[in-house]
DNA sequence: ATAGCAATTGACCTATTGGTCAACTGCTAG
DNA sequence: CTAGCAGTTGACCAATAGGTCAATTGCTAT
């Protein structure tokens, strides 16, 4: 090949740089606005303004509102389980759960918009996400349930309903993102601090560990 | 007084009956649609159609979309803590918490739209609810935190962070309403059954009781 | 019976929505 | 240097939004 600039990865010229920068700018703005206003509440114009580009430019990169929304959702889902160390049957329950809970709580507190966007989608009946849940979340979920059942059978933890254990860990962590407004008012705070994240993690861990008969 | 039909309560004529019936019809339809579509997603027309009345009639009874939305929220809040037996420091922790958890879970599973409507409002930053939270929820919350602290000091339960304990009970129960779509897919079910409510209640109680050192 | 008012409703208003389009700009390849 | 195309953008469009209004209906008190 005489031309080594064919593929996009090998052609980082001004146009490509501008395109990637604009796409990222729009996606970031869209994530925030979709998370705070919901799908219907977010207007393409407000997203364009937040991104600092004309509305027509948003629709140039993303063919429709649906397309933009789906792209934002996919981006979030890709990061959603990133950094969540996977849990397998040979792991030590105390260690695995400690790590999982800590990361879940931190993710919810530090990047609440991701959880909120998914919450908005769920409240609408998950029109865009239900197929993803069926295809990816369900197998993952079944796997983790099996791991917990194995831990119970081998006497590593006390008997408990594995499905509801998982749901309650999800619930307790995501609540701090989705209901942040209420929690901050009740605690008379303006925002979460590092100490809050530590306390939330500790409290949730205490609940789970006590029920499973694990020691901290 | 010669006329005993002055007050509305003493004048149940056709007009009044029709008015109350229509208002109830509209409120019920609005609750469902606001809960499923959110404030922005719900249109006055769709609410009118769901209620079976012309749109202009909806705006005759409720002066604006804001007014209708606020009325729906107030109606829900009035029922929200109804049936939730209050908890005081002299109560037996095991009994009080058992009752509270059971009713919370049942409310979430049987009337998920109420929780979802509040969740939608929270995700938007609680523009209509924040004053209510400050005025009513916060004093209630402080009171319950004090009760739990008293239980801890008098040795009735093991030490725990009272605020996060309450949040996690709220989170775990409301999750079954707000994320119902996901849970049903993961469990391969069409709807919650009585047995599910029992199991959820039991699992949540198990978590809380273990942490507090209470026996079932 | 009838005056008067609550309630009903279709037509209509303006603002905003998601989306299109054609004219324009400027980078890049040859 | 320049042809051509990716990218940019203001103007525009039909559909729908929340809300108004005036004409009409029908119940009720006298």
Tab-separated table of C-alpha atoms (C1' of nucleotides) in Angstrom:
chain	number	residue	atom	x	y	z
A	1	UNK	CA	0.000	0.000	0.000
A	2	UNK	CA	1.422	3.328	-0.989
A	3	UNK	CA	-1.145	5.235	1.030
A	4	UNK	CA	-0.737	4.625	4.736
A	5	UNK	CA	-3.433	7.136	5.642
A	6	UNK	CA	-6.420	5.051	4.646
A	7	UNK	CA	-7.819	3.948	7.991
A	8	UNK	CA	-9.262	6.523	10.342
A	9	UNK	CA	-6.797	5.538	13.040
A	10	UNK	CA	-3.933	6.439	10.774
A	11	UNK	CA	-5.400	9.734	9.599
A	12	UNK	CA	-5.625	12.077	12.551
A	13	UNK	CA	-6.020	15.211	10.500
A	14	UNK	CA	-7.821	18.373	11.522
A	15	UNK	CA	-11.202	17.212	10.240
A	16	UNK	CA	-11.121	13.944	12.113
A	17	UNK	CA	-9.998	15.635	15.297
A	18	UNK	CA	-12.796	18.180	15.030
A	19	UNK	CA	-15.343	15.468	14.368
A	20	UNK	CA	-14.338	13.377	17.364
A	21	UNK	CA	-14.209	16.435	19.601
A	22	UNK	CA	-17.661	17.559	18.518
A	23	UNK	CA	-19.170	14.116	18.930
A	24	UNK	CA	-17.725	13.832	22.425
A	25	UNK	CA	-18.947	17.328	23.292
A	26	UNK	CA	-22.475	16.523	22.139
A	27	UNK	CA	-22.546	13.146	23.875
A	28	UNK	CA	-21.425	14.658	27.166
A	29	UNK	CA	-24.042	17.396	26.981
A	30	UNK	CA	-26.715	14.888	25.966
A	31	UNK	CA	-25.858	12.596	28.870
A	32	UNK	CA	-26.327	15.396	31.392
A	33	UNK	CA	-29.543	16.698	29.889
A	34	UNK	CA	-31.150	13.315	29.278
A	35	UNK	CA	-30.278	12.309	32.844
A	36	UNK	CA	-31.776	15.428	34.381
A	37	UNK	CA	-34.762	16.005	32.110
A	38	UNK	CA	-35.584	12.525	30.861
A	39	UNK	CA	-36.068	11.591	27.230
A	40	UNK	CA	-39.140	13.736	26.623
A	41	UNK	CA	-37.958	16.643	28.735
A	42	UNK	CA	-34.671	16.972	26.880
A	43	UNK	CA	-34.902	19.013	23.698
A	44	UNK	CA	-32.428	18.758	20.875
A	45	UNK	CA	-32.008	22.512	21.076
A	46	UNK	CA	-31.091	22.513	24.760
A	47	UNK	CA	-28.572	19.758	24.097
A	48	UNK	CA	-27.100	21.763	21.231
A	49	UNK	CA	-26.835	24.878	23.408
A	50	UNK	CA	-25.218	22.890	26.224
A	51	UNK	CA	-22.738	21.435	23.767
A	52	UNK	CA	-22.074	24.844	22.236
A	53	UNK	CA	-22.974	23.853	18.674
A	54	UNK	CA	-25.924	24.657	16.397
A	55	UNK	CA	-28.858	22.278	16.599
A	56	UNK	CA	-28.445	21.270	12.966
A	57	UNK	CA	-24.947	20.130	13.791
A	58	UNK	CA	-26.240	17.761	16.472
A	59	UNK	CA	-28.556	16.235	13.885
A	60	UNK	CA	-25.686	15.991	11.443
A	61	UNK	CA	-23.712	13.731	13.768
A	62	UNK	CA	-26.685	11.879	15.251
A	63	UNK	CA	-29.421	11.292	12.747
A	64	UNK	CA	-32.315	11.647	15.177
A	65	UNK	CA	-33.145	12.191	18.825
A	66	UNK	CA	-33.695	8.455	19.195
A	67	UNK	CA	-30.300	7.791	17.673
A	68	UNK	CA	-28.575	10.237	20.030
A	69	UNK	CA	-30.406	8.823	23.035
A	70	UNK	CA	-29.507	5.269	22.114
A	71	UNK	CA	-25.873	6.223	21.610
A	72	UNK	CA	-25.766	7.864	25.042
A	73	UNK	CA	-27.347	4.787	26.620
A	74	UNK	CA	-24.892	2.449	24.928
A	75	UNK	CA	-21.959	4.585	26.028
A	76	UNK	CA	-23.145	4.461	29.618
A	77	UNK	CA	-23.826	0.735	29.559
A	78	UNK	CA	-20.316	0.151	28.305
A	79	UNK	CA	-18.930	1.970	31.351
A	80	UNK	CA	-21.645	0.722	33.705
A	81	UNK	CA	-19.988	-2.517	34.689
A	82	UNK	CA	-16.493	-1.308	33.970
A	83	UNK	CA	-14.356	-1.432	37.066
A	84	UNK	CA	-16.845	-3.708	38.755
A	85	UNK	CA	-14.587	-6.610	39.457
A	86	UNK	CA	-16.337	-9.764	38.432
A	87	UNK	CA	-17.354	-12.230	41.076
A	88	UNK	CA	-16.791	-15.956	40.682
A	89	UNK	CA	-17.512	-18.962	42.849
A	90	UNK	CA	-13.939	-19.436	43.972
A	91	UNK	CA	-13.617	-15.894	45.265
A	92	UNK	CA	-13.686	-15.146	48.939
A	93	UNK	CA	-17.217	-13.824	49.597
A	94	UNK	CA	-16.074	-11.138	52.032
A	95	UNK	CA	-13.437	-9.783	49.682
A	96	UNK	CA	-15.555	-10.003	46.552
A	97	UNK	CA	-18.576	-8.334	48.128
A	98	UNK	CA	-16.512	-5.633	49.803
A	99	UNK	CA	-14.983	-4.686	46.497
A	100	UNK	CA	-18.285	-4.842	44.604
A	101	UNK	CA	-20.193	-2.747	47.134
A	102	UNK	CA	-17.434	-0.154	47.404
A	103	UNK	CA	-17.252	0.337	43.661
A	104	UNK	CA	-21.020	0.402	43.225
A	105	UNK	CA	-21.457	3.073	45.895
A	106	UNK	CA	-18.606	5.163	44.559
A	107	UNK	CA	-19.959	4.993	41.034
A	108	UNK	CA	-23.416	6.085	42.197
A	109	UNK	CA	-22.115	9.012	44.244
A	110	UNK	CA	-19.460	10.229	41.854
A	111	UNK	CA	-21.301	9.717	38.585
A	112	UNK	CA	-24.950	9.977	39.566
A	113	UNK	CA	-26.042	11.032	36.114
A	114	UNK	CA	-25.324	7.613	34.696
A	115	UNK	CA	-27.567	5.925	37.221
A	116	UNK	CA	-30.219	8.615	36.796
A	117	UNK	CA	-30.332	8.175	33.063
A	118	UNK	CA	-30.909	4.468	33.477
A	119	UNK	CA	-33.508	5.173	36.164
A	120	UNK	CA	-35.357	7.468	33.776
A	121	UNK	CA	-35.298	4.745	31.156
A	122	UNK	CA	-36.616	2.156	33.637
A	123	UNK	CA	-39.461	4.390	34.757
A	124	UNK	CA	-40.598	4.642	31.156
A	125	UNK	CA	-40.696	0.856	30.919
A	126	UNK	CA	-37.206	0.515	29.416
A	127	UNK	CA	-38.261	0.826	25.745
A	128	UNK	CA	-34.633	1.003	24.633
A	129	UNK	CA	-33.061	-1.106	27.364
A	130	UNK	CA	-35.328	-4.135	27.724
A	131	UNK	CA	-33.590	-6.068	24.962
A	132	UNK	CA	-30.213	-5.289	26.506
A	133	UNK	CA	-31.434	-6.519	29.886
A	134	UNK	CA	-32.678	-9.742	28.350
A	135	UNK	CA	-29.524	-10.295	26.361
A	136	UNK	CA	-26.762	-9.211	28.716
A	137	UNK	CA	-27.943	-8.384	32.217
A	138	UNK	CA	-29.983	-11.550	32.670
A	139	UNK	CA	-27.139	-14.005	31.924
A	140	UNK	CA	-24.841	-12.002	34.201
A	141	UNK	CA	-27.500	-11.993	36.894
A	142	UNK	CA	-28.091	-15.744	36.631
A	143	UNK	CA	-24.380	-16.322	36.928
A	144	UNK	CA	-24.072	-14.275	40.093
A	145	UNK	CA	-27.100	-15.972	41.616
A	146	UNK	CA	-25.403	-19.304	40.968
A	147	UNK	CA	-22.206	-18.085	42.601
A	148	UNK	CA	-24.071	-16.981	45.723
A	149	UNK	CA	-25.968	-20.279	45.837
A	150	UNK	CA	-22.654	-22.086	45.656
A	151	UNK	CA	-21.300	-20.010	48.523
A	152	UNK	CA	-24.342	-20.967	50.577
A	153	UNK	CA	-24.083	-24.664	49.741
A	154	UNK	CA	-20.419	-24.758	50.616
A	155	UNK	CA	-21.153	-23.072	53.928
A	156	UNK	CA	-19.181	-19.929	53.189
A	157	UNK	CA	-22.164	-17.675	53.914
A	158	UNK	CA	-25.493	-17.989	55.682
A	159	UNK	CA	-28.550	-18.884	53.576
A	160	UNK	CA	-30.235	-15.950	51.890
A	161	UNK	CA	-32.304	-15.312	48.767
A	162	UNK	CA	-29.539	-14.521	46.235
A	163	UNK	CA	-31.759	-12.612	43.819
A	164	UNK	CA	-33.057	-10.221	46.425
A	165	UNK	CA	-29.599	-9.812	47.911
A	166	UNK	CA	-28.357	-8.534	44.558
A	167	UNK	CA	-31.410	-6.318	44.044
A	168	UNK	CA	-30.940	-4.741	47.457
A	169	UNK	CA	-27.279	-3.989	46.850
A	170	UNK	CA	-28.233	-2.362	43.542
A	171	UNK	CA	-31.118	-0.523	45.171
A	172	UNK	CA	-29.130	0.793	48.103
A	173	UNK	CA	-26.286	2.106	45.996
A	174	UNK	CA	-28.303	3.584	43.151
A	175	UNK	CA	-30.708	5.274	45.567
A	176	UNK	CA	-27.927	7.688	46.487
A	177	UNK	CA	-27.755	8.746	42.842
A	178	UNK	CA	-31.434	8.684	41.893
A	179	UNK	CA	-32.793	10.250	45.093
A	180	UNK	CA	-29.762	12.470	45.687
A	181	UNK	CA	-31.978	15.539	45.876
A	182	UNK	CA	-33.989	14.130	48.768
A	183	UNK	CA	-30.995	12.745	50.626
A	184	UNK	CA	-29.038	15.987	50.466
A	185	UNK	CA	-32.016	17.948	51.788
A	186	UNK	CA	-32.573	15.481	54.610
A	187	UNK	CA	-28.897	15.572	55.536
A	188	UNK	CA	-28.720	19.339	55.016
A	189	UNK	CA	-25.795	19.048	52.632
A	190	UNK	CA	-24.933	20.537	49.287
A	191	UNK	CA	-23.110	17.557	47.875
A	192	UNK	CA	-21.578	14.232	48.824
A	193	UNK	CA	-18.090	14.257	50.257
A	194	UNK	CA	-15.530	11.495	50.462
A	195	UNK	CA	-16.569	10.819	54.052
A	196	UNK	CA	-20.158	10.204	52.942
A	197	UNK	CA	-19.068	7.645	50.386
A	198	UNK	CA	-17.093	5.853	53.066
A	199	UNK	CA	-20.027	5.850	55.491
A	200	UNK	CA	-22.527	4.659	52.901
A	201	UNK	CA	-20.191	1.862	51.858
A	202	UNK	CA	-19.624	0.901	55.466
A	203	UNK	CA	-23.347	0.875	56.304
A	204	UNK	CA	-24.315	-1.195	53.287
A	205	UNK	CA	-21.462	-3.593	53.936
A	206	UNK	CA	-22.586	-3.907	57.551
A	207	UNK	CA	-26.108	-4.893	56.475
A	208	UNK	CA	-24.920	-7.439	53.949
A	209	UNK	CA	-22.145	-8.922	56.066
A	210	UNK	CA	-24.358	-9.356	59.094
A	211	UNK	CA	-26.982	-11.211	57.087
A	212	UNK	CA	-24.368	-13.448	55.489
A	213	UNK	CA	-22.588	-14.126	58.750
A	214	UNK	CA	-19.333	-12.604	57.522
A	215	UNK	CA	-16.986	-10.618	59.689
A	216	UNK	CA	-15.602	-7.301	58.514
B	1	UNK	CA	-81.014	28.273	58.575
B	2	UNK	CA	-83.855	27.439	56.289
B	3	UNK	CA	-81.570	26.065	53.618
B	4	UNK	CA	-79.723	22.985	54.760
B	5	UNK	CA	-78.140	22.452	51.366
B	6	UNK	CA	-75.632	25.284	51.519
B	7	UNK	CA	-72.378	23.449	52.156
B	8	UNK	CA	-71.014	21.147	49.532
B	9	UNK	CA	-71.199	18.236	51.926
B	10	UNK	CA	-74.908	18.777	52.361
B	11	UNK	CA	-75.676	19.289	48.685
B	12	UNK	CA	-74.968	16.044	46.879
B	13	UNK	CA	-76.918	16.950	43.780
B	14	UNK	CA	-76.241	15.742	40.266
B	15	UNK	CA	-73.826	18.556	39.448
B	16	UNK	CA	-71.671	18.000	42.490
B	17	UNK	CA	-71.594	14.266	41.938
B	18	UNK	CA	-70.573	14.725	38.327
B	19	UNK	CA	-67.885	17.199	39.319
B	20	UNK	CA	-66.345	14.937	41.939
B	21	UNK	CA	-66.527	11.951	39.624
B	22	UNK	CA	-64.841	13.836	36.811
B	23	UNK	CA	-62.123	15.214	39.047
B	24	UNK	CA	-61.398	11.745	40.396
B	25	UNK	CA	-61.376	10.325	36.876
B	26	UNK	CA	-58.914	12.945	35.694
B	27	UNK	CA	-56.682	12.608	38.754
B	28	UNK	CA	-56.512	8.842	38.370
B	29	UNK	CA	-55.621	9.101	34.678
B	30	UNK	CA	-53.078	11.844	35.406
B	31	UNK	CA	-51.404	9.787	38.123
B	32	UNK	CA	-50.879	6.877	35.752
B	33	UNK	CA	-49.629	8.967	32.864
B	34	UNK	CA	-47.383	11.237	34.918
B	35	UNK	CA	-45.900	8.162	36.612
B	36	UNK	CA	-45.171	6.377	33.346
B	37	UNK	CA	-44.198	9.304	31.122
B	38	UNK	CA	-42.847	11.846	33.587
B	39	UNK	CA	-43.909	15.477	33.745
B	40	UNK	CA	-42.635	16.463	30.311
B	41	UNK	CA	-43.632	13.237	28.619
B	42	UNK	CA	-47.229	13.443	29.768
B	43	UNK	CA	-49.427	15.584	27.537
B	44	UNK	CA	-52.660	17.157	28.675
B	45	UNK	CA	-54.327	15.581	25.677
B	46	UNK	CA	-53.198	12.053	26.531
B	47	UNK	CA	-54.435	12.553	30.094
B	48	UNK	CA	-57.784	13.767	28.770
B	49	UNK	CA	-58.101	10.781	26.456
B	50	UNK	CA	-57.181	8.374	29.277
B	51	UNK	CA	-59.782	10.010	31.501
B	52	UNK	CA	-62.359	9.953	28.725
B	53	UNK	CA	-63.052	13.684	28.730
B	54	UNK	CA	-62.189	16.513	26.325
B	55	UNK	CA	-58.923	18.285	26.956
B	56	UNK	CA	-60.676	21.590	27.638
B	57	UNK	CA	-62.536	19.889	30.452
B	58	UNK	CA	-59.295	18.870	32.127
B	59	UNK	CA	-58.198	22.489	32.020
B	60	UNK	CA	-61.540	23.574	33.384
B	61	UNK	CA	-61.054	21.568	36.570
B	62	UNK	CA	-57.302	22.054	36.856
B	63	UNK	CA	-56.198	25.460	35.737
B	64	UNK	CA	-52.871	24.372	34.241
B	65	UNK	CA	-50.602	21.375	33.748
B	66	UNK	CA	-48.571	22.508	36.746
B	67	UNK	CA	-51.702	22.727	38.837
B	68	UNK	CA	-52.811	19.226	37.844
B	69	UNK	CA	-49.348	17.807	38.474
B	70	UNK	CA	-49.125	19.447	41.893
B	71	UNK	CA	-52.564	18.149	42.820
B	72	UNK	CA	-51.578	14.615	41.824
B	73	UNK	CA	-48.372	14.884	43.861
B	74	UNK	CA	-50.229	16.168	46.922
B	75	UNK	CA	-52.780	13.390	46.650
B	76	UNK	CA	-50.032	10.807	46.555
B	77	UNK	CA	-48.103	12.347	49.426
B	78	UNK	CA	-51.237	12.283	51.549
B	79	UNK	CA	-51.486	8.514	50.980
B	80	UNK	CA	-47.747	7.971	50.979
B	81	UNK	CA	-47.302	7.573	54.704
B	82	UNK	CA	-50.851	6.440	55.306
B	83	UNK	CA	-50.928	3.007	56.848
B	84	UNK	CA	-47.284	3.286	57.773
B	85	UNK	CA	-47.578	2.807	61.481
B	86	UNK	CA	-45.506	5.415	63.189
B	87	UNK	CA	-42.429	4.358	65.097
B	88	UNK	CA	-41.647	5.735	68.538
B	89	UNK	CA	-38.843	5.150	70.996
B	90	UNK	CA	-40.888	2.980	73.315
B	91	UNK	CA	-41.855	0.558	70.570
B	92	UNK	CA	-40.257	-2.835	70.340
B	93	UNK	CA	-37.694	-2.491	67.504
B	94	UNK	CA	-38.417	-5.917	66.048
B	95	UNK	CA	-42.144	-5.377	65.910
B	96	UNK	CA	-41.974	-1.789	64.681
B	97	UNK	CA	-39.486	-2.539	61.923
B	98	UNK	CA	-41.293	-5.687	60.827
B	99	UNK	CA	-44.495	-3.746	60.381
B	100	UNK	CA	-42.804	-0.804	58.669
B	101	UNK	CA	-40.861	-2.957	56.212
B	102	UNK	CA	-43.869	-5.121	55.374
B	103	UNK	CA	-46.077	-2.135	54.590
B	104	UNK	CA	-43.365	-0.339	52.626
B	105	UNK	CA	-42.720	-3.359	50.420
B	106	UNK	CA	-46.414	-4.012	49.892
B	107	UNK	CA	-47.053	-0.399	48.960
B	108	UNK	CA	-44.194	-0.444	46.438
B	109	UNK	CA	-45.314	-3.690	44.798
B	110	UNK	CA	-49.049	-3.060	44.794
B	111	UNK	CA	-49.044	0.633	43.944
B	112	UNK	CA	-45.808	1.114	42.039
B	113	UNK	CA	-47.081	4.148	40.192
B	114	UNK	CA	-47.039	6.238	43.328
B	115	UNK	CA	-43.369	5.483	43.942
B	116	UNK	CA	-42.564	5.982	40.267
B	117	UNK	CA	-44.170	9.372	40.162
B	118	UNK	CA	-42.091	10.484	43.115
B	119	UNK	CA	-38.994	8.949	41.524
B	120	UNK	CA	-39.626	10.930	38.354
B	121	UNK	CA	-39.938	14.071	40.428
B	122	UNK	CA	-36.686	13.308	42.292
B	123	UNK	CA	-34.767	12.692	39.077
B	124	UNK	CA	-35.764	16.148	37.893
B	125	UNK	CA	-34.350	17.643	41.075
B	126	UNK	CA	-37.691	17.714	42.927
B	127	UNK	CA	-38.807	21.182	41.744
B	128	UNK	CA	-42.254	20.680	43.261
B	129	UNK	CA	-41.302	18.443	46.167
B	130	UNK	CA	-38.209	20.019	47.674
B	131	UNK	CA	-40.188	22.375	49.900
B	132	UNK	CA	-42.349	19.494	51.081
B	133	UNK	CA	-39.250	17.458	51.907
B	134	UNK	CA	-37.789	20.336	53.897
B	135	UNK	CA	-41.024	21.030	55.719
B	136	UNK	CA	-42.419	17.587	56.421
B	137	UNK	CA	-40.085	14.745	55.512
B	138	UNK	CA	-37.047	16.196	57.281
B	139	UNK	CA	-38.687	16.578	60.724
B	140	UNK	CA	-40.130	13.069	60.407
B	141	UNK	CA	-36.715	11.781	59.370
B	142	UNK	CA	-34.930	13.488	62.278
B	143	UNK	CA	-37.455	11.999	64.655
B	144	UNK	CA	-36.908	8.464	63.399
B	145	UNK	CA	-33.141	8.886	63.509
B	146	UNK	CA	-33.503	9.920	67.166
B	147	UNK	CA	-35.643	6.863	67.895
B	148	UNK	CA	-33.071	4.545	66.375
B	149	UNK	CA	-30.276	6.273	68.261
B	150	UNK	CA	-32.241	5.773	71.454
B	151	UNK	CA	-32.671	2.085	70.671
B	152	UNK	CA	-28.925	1.813	70.199
B	153	UNK	CA	-28.102	3.668	73.420
B	154	UNK	CA	-30.502	1.535	75.442
B	155	UNK	CA	-28.924	-1.593	74.014
B	156	UNK	CA	-32.040	-2.771	72.181
B	157	UNK	CA	-30.213	-2.995	68.860
B	158	UNK	CA	-26.635	-3.144	67.673
B	159	UNK	CA	-24.945	0.145	66.688
B	160	UNK	CA	-25.619	1.271	63.122
B	161	UNK	CA	-25.804	4.505	61.193
B	162	UNK	CA	-29.514	5.367	61.578
B	163	UNK	CA	-29.726	7.657	58.555
B	164	UNK	CA	-28.336	5.109	56.148
B	165	UNK	CA	-30.451	2.369	57.690
B	166	UNK	CA	-33.573	4.347	56.825
B	167	UNK	CA	-32.301	5.202	53.345
B	168	UNK	CA	-31.578	1.571	52.613
B	169	UNK	CA	-35.010	0.437	53.708
B	170	UNK	CA	-36.536	3.104	51.469
B	171	UNK	CA	-34.195	2.191	48.640
B	172	UNK	CA	-34.779	-1.538	48.809
B	173	UNK	CA	-38.563	-1.266	48.872
B	174	UNK	CA	-38.961	1.455	46.268
B	175	UNK	CA	-36.543	-0.250	43.902
B	176	UNK	CA	-39.170	-2.924	43.309
B	177	UNK	CA	-41.528	-0.208	42.068
B	178	UNK	CA	-39.107	2.037	40.182
B	179	UNK	CA	-37.072	-0.714	38.523
B	180	UNK	CA	-39.977	-3.141	38.180
B	181	UNK	CA	-39.339	-3.480	34.463
B	182	UNK	CA	-35.798	-4.731	35.016
B	183	UNK	CA	-36.675	-7.015	37.905
B	184	UNK	CA	-39.519	-8.713	36.063
B	185	UNK	CA	-37.304	-9.358	33.048
B	186	UNK	CA	-34.512	-10.744	35.229
B	187	UNK	CA	-36.945	-12.988	37.074
B	188	UNK	CA	-38.784	-13.880	33.868
B	189	UNK	CA	-42.137	-12.845	35.308
B	190	UNK	CA	-45.048	-10.803	34.062
B	191	UNK	CA	-46.022	-9.290	37.383
B	192	UNK	CA	-45.452	-9.568	41.112
B	193	UNK	CA	-47.464	-12.166	42.984
B	194	UNK	CA	-48.302	-12.384	46.664
B	195	UNK	CA	-45.460	-14.868	47.125
B	196	UNK	CA	-42.972	-12.325	45.759
B	197	UNK	CA	-44.108	-9.673	48.209
B	198	UNK	CA	-43.621	-12.136	51.036
B	199	UNK	CA	-40.139	-13.099	49.859
B	200	UNK	CA	-39.023	-9.513	49.349
B	201	UNK	CA	-40.286	-8.565	52.775
B	202	UNK	CA	-38.567	-11.571	54.293
B	203	UNK	CA	-35.239	-10.849	52.568
B	204	UNK	CA	-35.191	-7.191	53.523
B	205	UNK	CA	-36.169	-8.027	57.088
B	206	UNK	CA	-33.380	-10.597	57.207
B	207	UNK	CA	-30.792	-7.987	56.171
B	208	UNK	CA	-31.987	-5.407	58.675
B	209	UNK	CA	-32.524	-7.800	61.570
B	210	UNK	CA	-29.124	-9.396	61.195
B	211	UNK	CA	-27.373	-6.051	61.263
B	212	UNK	CA	-29.349	-4.908	64.291
B	213	UNK	CA	-28.848	-8.181	66.140
B	214	UNK	CA	-32.569	-8.893	66.304
B	215	UNK	CA	-34.081	-12.340	66.016
B	216	UNK	CA	-36.994	-12.967	63.704
C	1	DA	C1'	-91.651	27.977	34.107
C	2	DT	C1'	-87.477	30.324	33.891
C	3	DA	C1'	-83.386	33.037	35.149
C	4	DG	C1'	-78.841	32.196	36.076
C	5	DC	C1'	-74.876	29.826	36.727
C	6	DA	C1'	-71.842	25.554	36.570
C	7	DA	C1'	-70.197	22.681	33.336
C	8	DT	C1'	-69.035	21.175	28.445
C	9	DT	C1'	-66.629	21.434	24.312
C	10	DG	C1'	-64.821	22.369	19.454
C	11	DA	C1'	-62.220	25.773	17.386
C	12	DC	C1'	-58.451	28.323	17.739
C	13	DC	C1'	-53.968	30.683	19.385
C	14	DT	C1'	-48.972	30.969	19.969
C	15	DA	C1'	-44.686	28.680	21.155
C	16	DT	C1'	-41.888	24.885	20.723
C	17	DT	C1'	-40.745	20.449	19.026
C	18	DG	C1'	-37.895	17.117	16.004
C	19	DG	C1'	-36.309	17.227	11.656
C	20	DT	C1'	-35.037	18.956	6.622
C	21	DC	C1'	-32.643	21.547	3.275
C	22	DA	C1'	-29.854	24.228	0.490
C	23	DA	C1'	-26.265	27.387	0.636
C	24	DC	C1'	-21.859	27.895	2.353
C	25	DT	C1'	-16.999	27.028	4.360
C	26	DG	C1'	-12.648	25.078	4.525
C	27	DC	C1'	-9.699	20.942	4.727
C	28	DT	C1'	-7.411	17.407	2.026
C	29	DA	C1'	-6.025	14.555	-1.700
C	30	DG	C1'	-4.047	14.464	-6.087
D	1	DC	C1'	-3.496	24.932	-7.333
D	2	DT	C1'	-7.798	23.177	-7.304
D	3	DA	C1'	-11.678	19.859	-7.424
D	4	DG	C1'	-14.488	17.724	-4.340
D	5	DC	C1'	-16.367	16.424	-0.270
D	6	DA	C1'	-16.871	16.475	5.000
D	7	DG	C1'	-18.585	19.538	7.896
D	8	DT	C1'	-21.423	23.896	9.247
D	9	DT	C1'	-25.399	26.498	9.712
D	10	DG	C1'	-29.591	29.688	9.427
D	11	DA	C1'	-33.967	29.364	7.575
D	12	DC	C1'	-37.671	26.737	7.294
D	13	DC	C1'	-41.482	22.978	7.930
D	14	DA	C1'	-45.313	20.196	9.792
D	15	DA	C1'	-46.810	18.428	14.093
D	16	DT	C1'	-47.837	18.993	18.650
D	17	DA	C1'	-47.660	21.365	22.988
D	18	DG	C1'	-50.281	24.070	26.743
D	19	DG	C1'	-53.729	27.146	27.077
D	20	DT	C1'	-57.930	30.446	25.771
D	21	DC	C1'	-62.481	31.491	24.386
D	22	DA	C1'	-67.046	31.871	23.165
D	23	DA	C1'	-70.998	29.317	22.174
D	24	DT	C1'	-73.828	25.876	24.092
D	25	DT	C1'	-75.958	22.627	27.368
D	26	DG	C1'	-78.400	21.374	31.352
D	27	DC	C1'	-79.115	21.485	36.415
D	28	DT	C1'	-81.136	24.095	40.278
D	29	DA	C1'	-83.113	27.450	43.063
D	30	DT	C1'	-86.898	30.533	43.100
